[in-house]
Amino acid sequence: QVQLVESGGGSVQAGGSLRLSCAASGVTDSTYCMGWVRQAPGKERERVATIYIASGRKIYADSVKGRFTISQDNAKNTLYLQMNSLSSEGTAQYSCAAGKRASATDCSIVHDLRYWGPGTQVTVSS
C-alpha cells in the first residue's frame, strides 16, 4: 500500500521561497509517476510538476516553469518541490500524488493517479 505524507507548507511573502516534502512509502516500482498538484479556492485542480521515476523525466506546468523544481531523494523515499519567486497565485492546497504509468509522457495526466496525500497549505501574501 502506497502512503504519501506532505510537509513544508506555510505562509510566505510574495517573492519568497518554500520547499515542500512528500514522504512516500510503498512505492517499489520504478514505473510510477509522482507529482505535485494544487488547488486554490474556487479553482480547478492544477498539475504543478511531475516526475517519472524510471527515467527521471520531469514535466512542469507553464505557470511554474523556471521557478519551481521537482526532485526526488530515493534514499529517503522523499519527493520535493522547491518553489521560488512565489506569487499570490501560489496560494493553494498542495498535494502529493503517485500512480503507475506506462511512460513518462503519461505523467502529464494526474487526475486519475491512484494515491494521494492529505495535502499541505501554502499561503502567499503580497
Tab-separated table of N, CA, C and O in Angstrom:
chain	number	residue	atom	x	y	z
A	1	GLN	N	0.840	-1.187	0.000
A	1	GLN	CA	0.000	0.000	0.000
A	1	GLN	C	0.884	1.248	0.000
A	1	GLN	O	1.777	1.381	0.813
A	2	VAL	N	0.622	2.153	-0.916
A	2	VAL	CA	1.394	3.394	-1.004
A	2	VAL	C	0.780	4.426	-0.061
A	2	VAL	O	-0.433	4.603	-0.020
A	3	GLN	N	1.638	5.071	0.692
A	3	GLN	CA	1.206	6.161	1.562
A	3	GLN	C	2.064	7.377	1.295
A	3	GLN	O	3.287	7.261	1.119
A	4	LEU	N	1.429	8.535	1.254
A	4	LEU	CA	2.109	9.792	0.968
A	4	LEU	C	1.746	10.802	2.046
A	4	LEU	O	0.564	10.959	2.387
A	5	VAL	N	2.750	11.480	2.565
A	5	VAL	CA	2.507	12.497	3.587
A	5	VAL	C	3.321	13.738	3.248
A	5	VAL	O	4.553	13.673	3.191
A	6	GLU	N	2.636	14.843	3.050
A	6	GLU	CA	3.289	16.096	2.689
A	6	GLU	C	3.660	16.891	3.944
A	6	GLU	O	3.027	16.756	4.996
A	7	SER	N	4.654	17.742	3.776
A	7	SER	CA	5.030	18.683	4.825
A	7	SER	C	5.722	19.869	4.179
A	7	SER	O	6.080	19.817	2.991
A	8	GLY	N	5.905	20.918	4.956
A	8	GLY	CA	6.655	22.064	4.451
A	8	GLY	C	5.808	23.254	4.044
A	8	GLY	O	6.347	24.301	3.686
A	9	GLY	N	4.499	23.099	4.084
A	9	GLY	CA	3.653	24.236	3.737
A	9	GLY	C	3.718	25.316	4.799
A	9	GLY	O	4.306	25.124	5.866
A	10	GLY	N	3.119	26.449	4.486
A	10	GLY	CA	3.104	27.535	5.446
A	10	GLY	C	2.806	28.845	4.753
A	10	GLY	O	2.310	28.873	3.630
A	11	SER	N	3.123	29.925	5.445
A	11	SER	CA	2.870	31.262	4.917
A	11	SER	C	4.187	31.916	4.521
A	11	SER	O	5.188	31.799	5.230
A	12	VAL	N	4.157	32.606	3.417
A	12	VAL	CA	5.361	33.270	2.921
A	12	VAL	C	4.936	34.534	2.178
A	12	VAL	O	3.828	34.602	1.641
A	13	GLN	N	5.812	35.494	2.157
A	13	GLN	CA	5.513	36.718	1.414
A	13	GLN	C	5.813	36.521	-0.063
A	13	GLN	O	6.652	35.685	-0.435
A	14	ALA	N	5.140	37.290	-0.884
A	14	ALA	CA	5.367	37.233	-2.325
A	14	ALA	C	6.850	37.449	-2.617
A	14	ALA	O	7.495	38.316	-2.004
A	15	GLY	N	7.371	36.647	-3.511
A	15	GLY	CA	8.784	36.709	-3.836
A	15	GLY	C	9.630	35.730	-3.040
A	15	GLY	O	10.804	35.514	-3.358
A	16	GLY	N	9.031	35.145	-2.018
A	16	GLY	CA	9.752	34.218	-1.165
A	16	GLY	C	9.771	32.798	-1.703
A	16	GLY	O	9.291	32.521	-2.806
A	17	SER	N	10.335	31.912	-0.905
A	17	SER	CA	10.500	30.509	-1.304
A	17	SER	C	9.995	29.571	-0.223
A	17	SER	O	9.984	29.913	0.967
A	18	LEU	N	9.596	28.397	-0.656
A	18	LEU	CA	9.231	27.312	0.250
A	18	LEU	C	9.656	26.005	-0.404
A	18	LEU	O	9.700	25.901	-1.639
A	19	ARG	N	9.958	25.014	0.423
A	19	ARG	CA	10.213	23.679	-0.104
A	19	ARG	C	9.236	22.708	0.531
A	19	ARG	O	9.186	22.567	1.755
A	20	LEU	N	8.470	22.059	-0.302
A	20	LEU	CA	7.546	21.037	0.150
A	20	LEU	C	8.215	19.669	0.071
A	20	LEU	O	9.023	19.420	-0.817
A	21	SER	N	7.847	18.806	1.005
A	21	SER	CA	8.350	17.435	1.011
A	21	SER	C	7.182	16.465	1.015
A	21	SER	O	6.125	16.759	1.581
A	22	CYS	N	7.403	15.324	0.394
A	22	CYS	CA	6.399	14.265	0.387
A	22	CYS	C	7.104	12.959	0.753
A	22	CYS	O	7.895	12.441	-0.037
A	23	ALA	N	6.836	12.477	1.950
A	23	ALA	CA	7.408	11.205	2.387
A	23	ALA	C	6.556	10.085	1.822
A	23	ALA	O	5.353	10.017	2.090
A	24	ALA	N	7.193	9.232	1.037
A	24	ALA	CA	6.458	8.170	0.351
A	24	ALA	C	6.882	6.805	0.884
A	24	ALA	O	8.052	6.567	1.120
A	25	SER	N	5.907	5.948	1.063
A	25	SER	CA	6.202	4.565	1.426
A	25	SER	C	5.398	3.652	0.515
A	25	SER	O	4.295	4.007	0.087
A	26	GLY	N	5.964	2.503	0.209
A	26	GLY	CA	5.254	1.531	-0.611
A	26	GLY	C	5.440	1.693	-2.102
A	26	GLY	O	4.904	0.906	-2.883
A	27	VAL	N	6.194	2.679	-2.528
A	27	VAL	CA	6.463	2.836	-3.971
A	27	VAL	C	7.683	2.002	-4.298
A	27	VAL	O	8.824	2.440	-4.127
A	28	THR	N	7.443	0.800	-4.765
A	28	THR	CA	8.541	-0.140	-5.007
A	28	THR	C	8.789	-0.375	-6.487
A	28	THR	O	9.701	-1.095	-6.857
A	29	ASP	N	7.987	0.246	-7.304
A	29	ASP	CA	8.076	0.031	-8.745
A	29	ASP	C	8.529	1.320	-9.406
A	29	ASP	O	7.974	2.386	-9.154
A	30	SER	N	9.536	1.244	-10.266
A	30	SER	CA	10.048	2.465	-10.904
A	30	SER	C	9.098	3.007	-11.964
A	30	SER	O	9.239	4.137	-12.403
A	31	THR	N	8.110	2.225	-12.394
A	31	THR	CA	7.156	2.717	-13.389
A	31	THR	C	6.034	3.496	-12.722
A	31	THR	O	4.853	3.285	-13.001
A	32	TYR	N	6.441	4.358	-11.832
A	32	TYR	CA	5.499	5.218	-11.148
A	32	TYR	C	5.720	6.660	-11.574
A	32	TYR	O	6.849	7.100	-11.786
A	33	CYS	N	4.639	7.377	-11.666
A	33	CYS	CA	4.674	8.814	-11.817
A	33	CYS	C	4.364	9.398	-10.434
A	33	CYS	O	3.419	8.965	-9.776
A	34	MET	N	5.173	10.344	-10.032
A	34	MET	CA	4.901	11.047	-8.777
A	34	MET	C	4.879	12.537	-9.073
A	34	MET	O	5.616	13.015	-9.952
A	35	GLY	N	4.066	13.253	-8.342
A	35	GLY	CA	3.996	14.666	-8.648
A	35	GLY	C	3.273	15.493	-7.615
A	35	GLY	O	2.826	14.988	-6.580
A	36	TRP	N	3.189	16.770	-7.926
A	36	TRP	CA	2.530	17.753	-7.074
A	36	TRP	C	1.357	18.368	-7.825
A	36	TRP	O	1.494	18.758	-8.987
A	37	VAL	N	0.251	18.460	-7.121
A	37	VAL	CA	-0.962	19.026	-7.676
A	37	VAL	C	-1.474	20.060	-6.675
A	37	VAL	O	-1.371	19.837	-5.466
A	38	ARG	N	-2.000	21.158	-7.157
A	38	ARG	CA	-2.505	22.171	-6.233
A	38	ARG	C	-3.930	22.568	-6.590
A	38	ARG	O	-4.349	22.444	-7.746
A	39	GLN	N	-4.627	23.023	-5.582
A	39	GLN	CA	-5.985	23.502	-5.803
A	39	GLN	C	-6.228	24.728	-4.949
A	39	GLN	O	-6.117	24.673	-3.718
A	40	ALA	N	-6.525	25.816	-5.613
A	40	ALA	CA	-6.853	27.058	-4.931
A	40	ALA	C	-8.363	27.128	-4.736
A	40	ALA	O	-9.117	26.511	-5.488
A	41	PRO	N	-8.807	27.899	-3.756
A	41	PRO	CA	-10.256	28.006	-3.511
A	41	PRO	C	-10.994	28.474	-4.748
A	41	PRO	O	-10.610	29.457	-5.385
A	42	GLY	N	-12.026	27.748	-5.117
A	42	GLY	CA	-12.851	28.129	-6.251
A	42	GLY	C	-12.248	27.834	-7.609
A	42	GLY	O	-12.800	28.217	-8.635
A	43	LYS	N	-11.102	27.144	-7.621
A	43	LYS	CA	-10.446	26.854	-8.896
A	43	LYS	C	-10.301	25.355	-9.107
A	43	LYS	O	-10.407	24.567	-8.172
A	44	GLU	N	-10.040	25.019	-10.369
A	44	GLU	CA	-9.818	23.624	-10.720
A	44	GLU	C	-8.476	23.152	-10.151
A	44	GLU	O	-7.555	23.938	-9.943
A	45	ARG	N	-8.401	21.855	-9.939
A	45	ARG	CA	-7.123	21.277	-9.529
A	45	ARG	C	-6.126	21.420	-10.675
A	45	ARG	O	-6.487	21.221	-11.850
A	46	GLU	N	-4.894	21.746	-10.331
A	46	GLU	CA	-3.874	22.020	-11.344
A	46	GLU	C	-2.631	21.171	-11.128
A	46	GLU	O	-2.091	21.132	-10.015
A	47	ARG	N	-2.208	20.510	-12.187
A	47	ARG	CA	-0.940	19.780	-12.117
A	47	ARG	C	0.199	20.783	-12.064
A	47	ARG	O	0.302	21.646	-12.923
A	48	VAL	N	1.060	20.688	-11.078
A	48	VAL	CA	2.185	21.620	-10.927
A	48	VAL	C	3.448	21.031	-11.542
A	48	VAL	O	4.090	21.660	-12.389
A	49	ALA	N	3.806	19.852	-11.109
A	49	ALA	CA	5.023	19.210	-11.617
A	49	ALA	C	4.961	17.715	-11.354
A	49	ALA	O	4.423	17.291	-10.329
A	50	THR	N	5.492	16.950	-12.283
A	50	THR	CA	5.543	15.501	-12.114
A	50	THR	C	6.915	14.981	-12.503
A	50	THR	O	7.665	15.637	-13.235
A	51	ILE	N	7.215	13.801	-12.003
A	51	ILE	CA	8.466	13.135	-12.351
A	51	ILE	C	8.174	11.655	-12.545
A	51	ILE	O	7.422	11.047	-11.778
A	52	TYR	N	8.753	11.093	-13.616
A	52	TYR	CA	8.600	9.667	-13.883
A	52	TYR	C	9.805	8.975	-13.284
A	52	TYR	O	10.947	9.244	-13.672
A	53	ILE	N	9.561	8.119	-12.301
A	53	ILE	CA	10.645	7.548	-11.514
A	53	ILE	C	11.661	6.798	-12.372
A	53	ILE	O	12.866	6.944	-12.194
A	54	ALA	N	11.210	6.028	-13.336
A	54	ALA	CA	12.110	5.189	-14.124
A	54	ALA	C	13.126	6.002	-14.916
A	54	ALA	O	14.286	5.616	-15.041
A	55	SER	N	12.704	7.121	-15.460
A	55	SER	CA	13.591	7.906	-16.321
A	55	SER	C	14.050	9.207	-15.703
A	55	SER	O	15.026	9.805	-16.150
A	56	GLY	N	13.331	9.653	-14.672
A	56	GLY	CA	13.653	10.951	-14.087
A	56	GLY	C	13.114	12.128	-14.882
A	56	GLY	O	13.391	13.284	-14.551
A	57	ARG	N	12.349	11.853	-15.926
A	57	ARG	CA	11.815	12.935	-16.755
A	57	ARG	C	10.811	13.761	-15.959
A	57	ARG	O	9.954	13.229	-15.277
A	58	LYS	N	10.940	15.068	-16.081
A	58	LYS	CA	10.090	15.983	-15.328
A	58	LYS	C	9.187	16.772	-16.272
A	58	LYS	O	9.608	17.148	-17.369
A	59	ILE	N	7.990	17.030	-15.827
A	59	ILE	CA	7.048	17.846	-16.583
A	59	ILE	C	6.529	18.936	-15.656
A	59	ILE	O	6.090	18.643	-14.542
A	60	TYR	N	6.580	20.169	-16.128
A	60	TYR	CA	6.135	21.307	-15.325
A	60	TYR	C	4.957	22.005	-16.000
A	60	TYR	O	4.879	22.097	-17.221
A	61	ALA	N	4.080	22.563	-15.173
A	61	ALA	CA	3.055	23.446	-15.706
A	61	ALA	C	3.740	24.716	-16.198
A	61	ALA	O	4.734	25.163	-15.609
A	62	ASP	N	3.209	25.305	-17.263
A	62	ASP	CA	3.811	26.532	-17.797
A	62	ASP	C	3.870	27.631	-16.756
A	62	ASP	O	4.795	28.442	-16.746
A	63	SER	N	2.904	27.639	-15.857
A	63	SER	CA	2.815	28.720	-14.862
A	63	SER	C	3.941	28.673	-13.828
A	63	SER	O	4.161	29.664	-13.121
A	64	VAL	N	4.651	27.555	-13.731
A	64	VAL	CA	5.701	27.446	-12.713
A	64	VAL	C	7.088	27.195	-13.291
A	64	VAL	O	8.075	27.166	-12.550
A	65	LYS	N	7.174	27.045	-14.602
A	65	LYS	CA	8.470	26.778	-15.221
A	65	LYS	C	9.476	27.864	-14.893
A	65	LYS	O	9.163	29.048	-14.953
A	66	GLY	N	10.658	27.443	-14.529
A	66	GLY	CA	11.713	28.387	-14.194
A	66	GLY	C	11.692	28.844	-12.748
A	66	GLY	O	12.651	29.468	-12.280
A	67	ARG	N	10.614	28.534	-12.025
A	67	ARG	CA	10.522	28.958	-10.619
A	67	ARG	C	10.420	27.770	-9.669
A	67	ARG	O	10.908	27.833	-8.537
A	68	PHE	N	9.789	26.713	-10.103
A	68	PHE	CA	9.612	25.536	-9.254
A	68	PHE	C	10.500	24.405	-9.767
A	68	PHE	O	10.716	24.263	-10.971
A	69	THR	N	10.973	23.581	-8.840
A	69	THR	CA	11.783	22.418	-9.204
A	69	THR	C	11.306	21.199	-8.434
A	69	THR	O	11.224	21.237	-7.198
A	70	ILE	N	11.000	20.139	-9.157
A	70	ILE	CA	10.637	18.876	-8.529
A	70	ILE	C	11.865	17.981	-8.499
A	70	ILE	O	12.663	17.969	-9.438
A	71	SER	N	12.038	17.283	-7.385
A	71	SER	CA	13.183	16.394	-7.277
A	71	SER	C	12.826	15.231	-6.356
A	71	SER	O	11.829	15.273	-5.642
A	72	GLN	N	13.674	14.221	-6.383
A	72	GLN	CA	13.424	13.052	-5.547
A	72	GLN	C	14.712	12.615	-4.874
A	72	GLN	O	15.797	12.762	-5.432
A	73	ASP	N	14.587	12.106	-3.681
A	73	ASP	CA	15.710	11.517	-2.958
A	73	ASP	C	15.328	10.064	-2.729
A	73	ASP	O	14.550	9.760	-1.820
A	74	ASN	N	15.848	9.187	-3.568
A	74	ASN	CA	15.456	7.785	-3.483
A	74	ASN	C	15.880	7.150	-2.160
A	74	ASN	O	15.189	6.298	-1.614
A	75	ALA	N	17.004	7.579	-1.633
A	75	ALA	CA	17.483	7.009	-0.368
A	75	ALA	C	16.529	7.324	0.778
A	75	ALA	O	16.377	6.531	1.711
A	76	LYS	N	15.891	8.491	0.693
A	76	LYS	CA	14.967	8.900	1.749
A	76	LYS	C	13.511	8.659	1.376
A	76	LYS	O	12.608	8.975	2.155
A	77	ASN	N	13.280	8.129	0.170
A	77	ASN	CA	11.905	7.920	-0.312
A	77	ASN	C	11.085	9.201	-0.185
A	77	ASN	O	9.951	9.179	0.325
A	78	THR	N	11.680	10.279	-0.617
A	78	THR	CA	11.036	11.574	-0.457
A	78	THR	C	11.024	12.329	-1.773
A	78	THR	O	12.016	12.329	-2.505
A	79	LEU	N	9.893	12.969	-2.028
A	79	LEU	CA	9.721	13.831	-3.189
A	79	LEU	C	9.709	15.275	-2.699
A	79	LEU	O	9.133	15.551	-1.641
A	80	TYR	N	10.333	16.159	-3.449
A	80	TYR	CA	10.400	17.562	-3.053
A	80	TYR	C	9.815	18.466	-4.130
A	80	TYR	O	9.790	18.124	-5.310
A	81	LEU	N	9.380	19.639	-3.684
A	81	LEU	CA	9.010	20.695	-4.617
A	81	LEU	C	9.601	21.993	-4.071
A	81	LEU	O	9.147	22.501	-3.040
A	82	GLN	N	10.637	22.468	-4.723
A	82	GLN	CA	11.237	23.746	-4.364
A	82	GLN	C	10.497	24.832	-5.125
A	82	GLN	O	10.449	24.802	-6.356
A	83	MET	N	9.948	25.775	-4.391
A	83	MET	CA	9.152	26.838	-5.002
A	83	MET	C	9.827	28.175	-4.717
A	83	MET	O	9.965	28.577	-3.565
A	84	ASN	N	10.253	28.845	-5.771
A	84	ASN	CA	10.892	30.148	-5.658
A	84	ASN	C	10.033	31.218	-6.321
A	84	ASN	O	9.161	30.918	-7.130
A	85	SER	N	10.305	32.455	-5.974
A	85	SER	CA	9.577	33.594	-6.565
A	85	SER	C	8.072	33.383	-6.500
A	85	SER	O	7.361	33.566	-7.494
A	86	LEU	N	7.614	33.032	-5.329
A	86	LEU	CA	6.182	32.752	-5.174
A	86	LEU	C	5.365	34.030	-5.310
A	86	LEU	O	5.781	35.110	-4.865
A	87	SER	N	4.198	33.884	-5.927
A	87	SER	CA	3.250	34.980	-6.048
A	87	SER	C	1.950	34.552	-5.378
A	87	SER	O	1.790	33.401	-4.966
A	88	SER	N	1.010	35.480	-5.303
A	88	SER	CA	-0.269	35.163	-4.659
A	88	SER	C	-0.999	34.030	-5.371
A	88	SER	O	-1.810	33.326	-4.769
A	89	GLU	N	-0.676	33.821	-6.637
A	89	GLU	CA	-1.289	32.716	-7.389
A	89	GLU	C	-0.832	31.361	-6.860
A	89	GLU	O	-1.417	30.340	-7.180
A	90	GLY	N	0.207	31.376	-6.055
A	90	GLY	CA	0.689	30.134	-5.473
A	90	GLY	C	-0.079	29.696	-4.246
A	90	GLY	O	0.166	28.606	-3.725
A	91	THR	N	-0.987	30.528	-3.774
A	91	THR	CA	-1.792	30.167	-2.610
A	91	THR	C	-2.741	29.040	-2.985
A	91	THR	O	-3.593	29.199	-3.869
A	92	ALA	N	-2.571	27.899	-2.315
A	92	ALA	CA	-3.370	26.725	-2.658
A	92	ALA	C	-3.050	25.602	-1.680
A	92	ALA	O	-2.089	25.685	-0.909
A	93	GLN	N	-3.862	24.564	-1.751
A	93	GLN	CA	-3.552	23.321	-1.063
A	93	GLN	C	-2.733	22.482	-2.033
A	93	GLN	O	-3.160	22.210	-3.155
A	94	TYR	N	-1.551	22.080	-1.601
A	94	TYR	CA	-0.663	21.301	-2.443
A	94	TYR	C	-0.698	19.848	-1.998
A	94	TYR	O	-0.501	19.558	-0.815
A	95	SER	N	-0.914	18.977	-2.955
A	95	SER	CA	-0.971	17.547	-2.653
A	95	SER	C	0.060	16.792	-3.461
A	95	SER	O	0.355	17.137	-4.603
A	96	CYS	N	0.581	15.760	-2.845
A	96	CYS	CA	1.488	14.830	-3.494
A	96	CYS	C	0.655	13.669	-4.024
A	96	CYS	O	-0.277	13.207	-3.341
A	97	ALA	N	0.979	13.202	-5.225
A	97	ALA	CA	0.216	12.109	-5.820
A	97	ALA	C	1.159	11.119	-6.484
A	97	ALA	O	2.266	11.484	-6.891
A	98	ALA	N	0.716	9.884	-6.595
A	98	ALA	CA	1.537	8.852	-7.221
A	98	ALA	C	0.654	7.794	-7.864
A	98	ALA	O	-0.462	7.524	-7.404
A	99	GLY	N	1.192	7.182	-8.912
A	99	GLY	CA	0.451	6.115	-9.560
A	99	GLY	C	1.278	5.498	-10.666
A	99	GLY	O	2.219	6.128	-11.157
A	100	LYS	N	0.940	4.311	-11.046
A	100	LYS	CA	1.666	3.630	-12.111
A	100	LYS	C	1.327	4.255	-13.465
A	100	LYS	O	0.186	4.611	-13.723
A	101	ARG	N	2.358	4.361	-14.284
A	101	ARG	CA	2.187	4.885	-15.625
A	101	ARG	C	3.078	4.073	-16.572
A	101	ARG	O	4.164	3.644	-16.206
A	102	ALA	N	2.627	3.910	-17.793
A	102	ALA	CA	3.385	3.125	-18.769
A	102	ALA	C	4.591	3.889	-19.303
A	102	ALA	O	5.580	3.282	-19.720
A	103	SER	N	4.509	5.227	-19.288
A	103	SER	CA	5.614	6.012	-19.827
A	103	SER	C	5.661	7.379	-19.171
A	103	SER	O	4.711	7.799	-18.506
A	104	ALA	N	6.757	8.071	-19.367
A	104	ALA	CA	6.922	9.404	-18.795
A	104	ALA	C	5.889	10.376	-19.361
A	104	ALA	O	5.418	11.266	-18.654
A	105	THR	N	5.540	10.213	-20.613
A	105	THR	CA	4.558	11.110	-21.241
A	105	THR	C	3.229	11.062	-20.501
A	105	THR	O	2.541	12.065	-20.364
A	106	ASP	N	2.880	9.896	-20.012
A	106	ASP	CA	1.614	9.724	-19.301
A	106	ASP	C	1.587	10.472	-17.976
A	106	ASP	O	0.540	10.580	-17.349
A	107	CYS	N	2.733	10.977	-17.545
A	107	CYS	CA	2.794	11.753	-16.304
A	107	CYS	C	2.110	13.109	-16.453
A	107	CYS	O	1.934	13.811	-15.466
A	108	SER	N	1.760	13.488	-17.675
A	108	SER	CA	1.095	14.768	-17.861
A	108	SER	C	-0.352	14.703	-17.382
A	108	SER	O	-0.997	15.739	-17.198
A	109	ILE	N	-0.844	13.509	-17.179
A	109	ILE	CA	-2.215	13.318	-16.704
A	109	ILE	C	-2.152	12.869	-15.249
A	109	ILE	O	-1.540	11.863	-14.942
A	110	VAL	N	-2.772	13.647	-14.361
A	110	VAL	CA	-2.629	13.342	-12.939
A	110	VAL	C	-3.953	13.068	-12.231
A	110	VAL	O	-3.956	12.533	-11.129
A	111	HIS	N	-5.071	13.441	-12.834
A	111	HIS	CA	-6.322	13.392	-12.090
A	111	HIS	C	-6.692	11.983	-11.664
A	111	HIS	O	-7.407	11.809	-10.676
A	112	ASP	N	-6.176	10.992	-12.370
A	112	ASP	CA	-6.537	9.621	-12.028
A	112	ASP	C	-5.385	8.855	-11.390
A	112	ASP	O	-5.403	7.620	-11.354
A	113	LEU	N	-4.382	9.588	-10.901
A	113	LEU	CA	-3.335	8.901	-10.132
A	113	LEU	C	-3.985	8.266	-8.916
A	113	LEU	O	-4.871	8.848	-8.284
A	114	ARG	N	-3.505	7.093	-8.569
A	114	ARG	CA	-4.221	6.282	-7.583
A	114	ARG	C	-4.063	6.755	-6.148
A	114	ARG	O	-4.977	6.644	-5.335
A	115	TYR	N	-2.861	7.264	-5.836
A	115	TYR	CA	-2.568	7.559	-4.424
A	115	TYR	C	-2.365	9.065	-4.225
A	115	TYR	O	-1.672	9.718	-5.003
A	116	TRP	N	-2.948	9.562	-3.137
A	116	TRP	CA	-2.867	10.988	-2.829
A	116	TRP	C	-2.575	11.196	-1.354
A	116	TRP	O	-3.073	10.459	-0.496
A	117	GLY	N	-1.763	12.214	-1.065
A	117	GLY	CA	-1.548	12.603	0.308
A	117	GLY	C	-2.642	13.547	0.769
A	117	GLY	O	-3.442	14.017	-0.043
A	118	PRO	N	-2.696	13.849	2.051
A	118	PRO	CA	-3.738	14.725	2.592
A	118	PRO	C	-3.574	16.183	2.192
A	118	PRO	O	-4.532	16.957	2.264
A	119	GLY	N	-2.352	16.564	1.787
A	119	GLY	CA	-2.128	17.931	1.337
A	119	GLY	C	-1.508	18.813	2.401
A	119	GLY	O	-1.546	18.521	3.601
A	120	THR	N	-0.919	19.894	1.933
A	120	THR	CA	-0.343	20.901	2.814
A	120	THR	C	-0.667	22.278	2.235
A	120	THR	O	-0.601	22.481	1.029
A	121	GLN	N	-1.023	23.202	3.104
A	121	GLN	CA	-1.474	24.521	2.658
A	121	GLN	C	-0.293	25.471	2.470
A	121	GLN	O	0.601	25.553	3.325
A	122	VAL	N	-0.319	26.178	1.365
A	122	VAL	CA	0.655	27.233	1.092
A	122	VAL	C	-0.117	28.532	0.919
A	122	VAL	O	-1.052	28.602	0.123
A	123	THR	N	0.281	29.534	1.672
A	123	THR	CA	-0.364	30.840	1.580
A	123	THR	C	0.687	31.896	1.277
A	123	THR	O	1.667	32.029	2.017
A	124	VAL	N	0.489	32.614	0.185
A	124	VAL	CA	1.433	33.644	-0.236
A	124	VAL	C	0.759	34.998	-0.075
A	124	VAL	O	-0.281	35.251	-0.681
A	125	SER	N	1.357	35.846	0.726
A	125	SER	CA	0.781	37.167	0.970
A	125	SER	C	1.562	38.231	0.206
A	125	SER	O	2.786	38.142	0.072
A	126	SER	N	0.846	39.221	-0.268
A	126	SER	CA	1.504	40.292	-1.038
A	126	SER	C	1.801	41.500	-0.161
A	126	SER	O	1.369	41.559	0.985
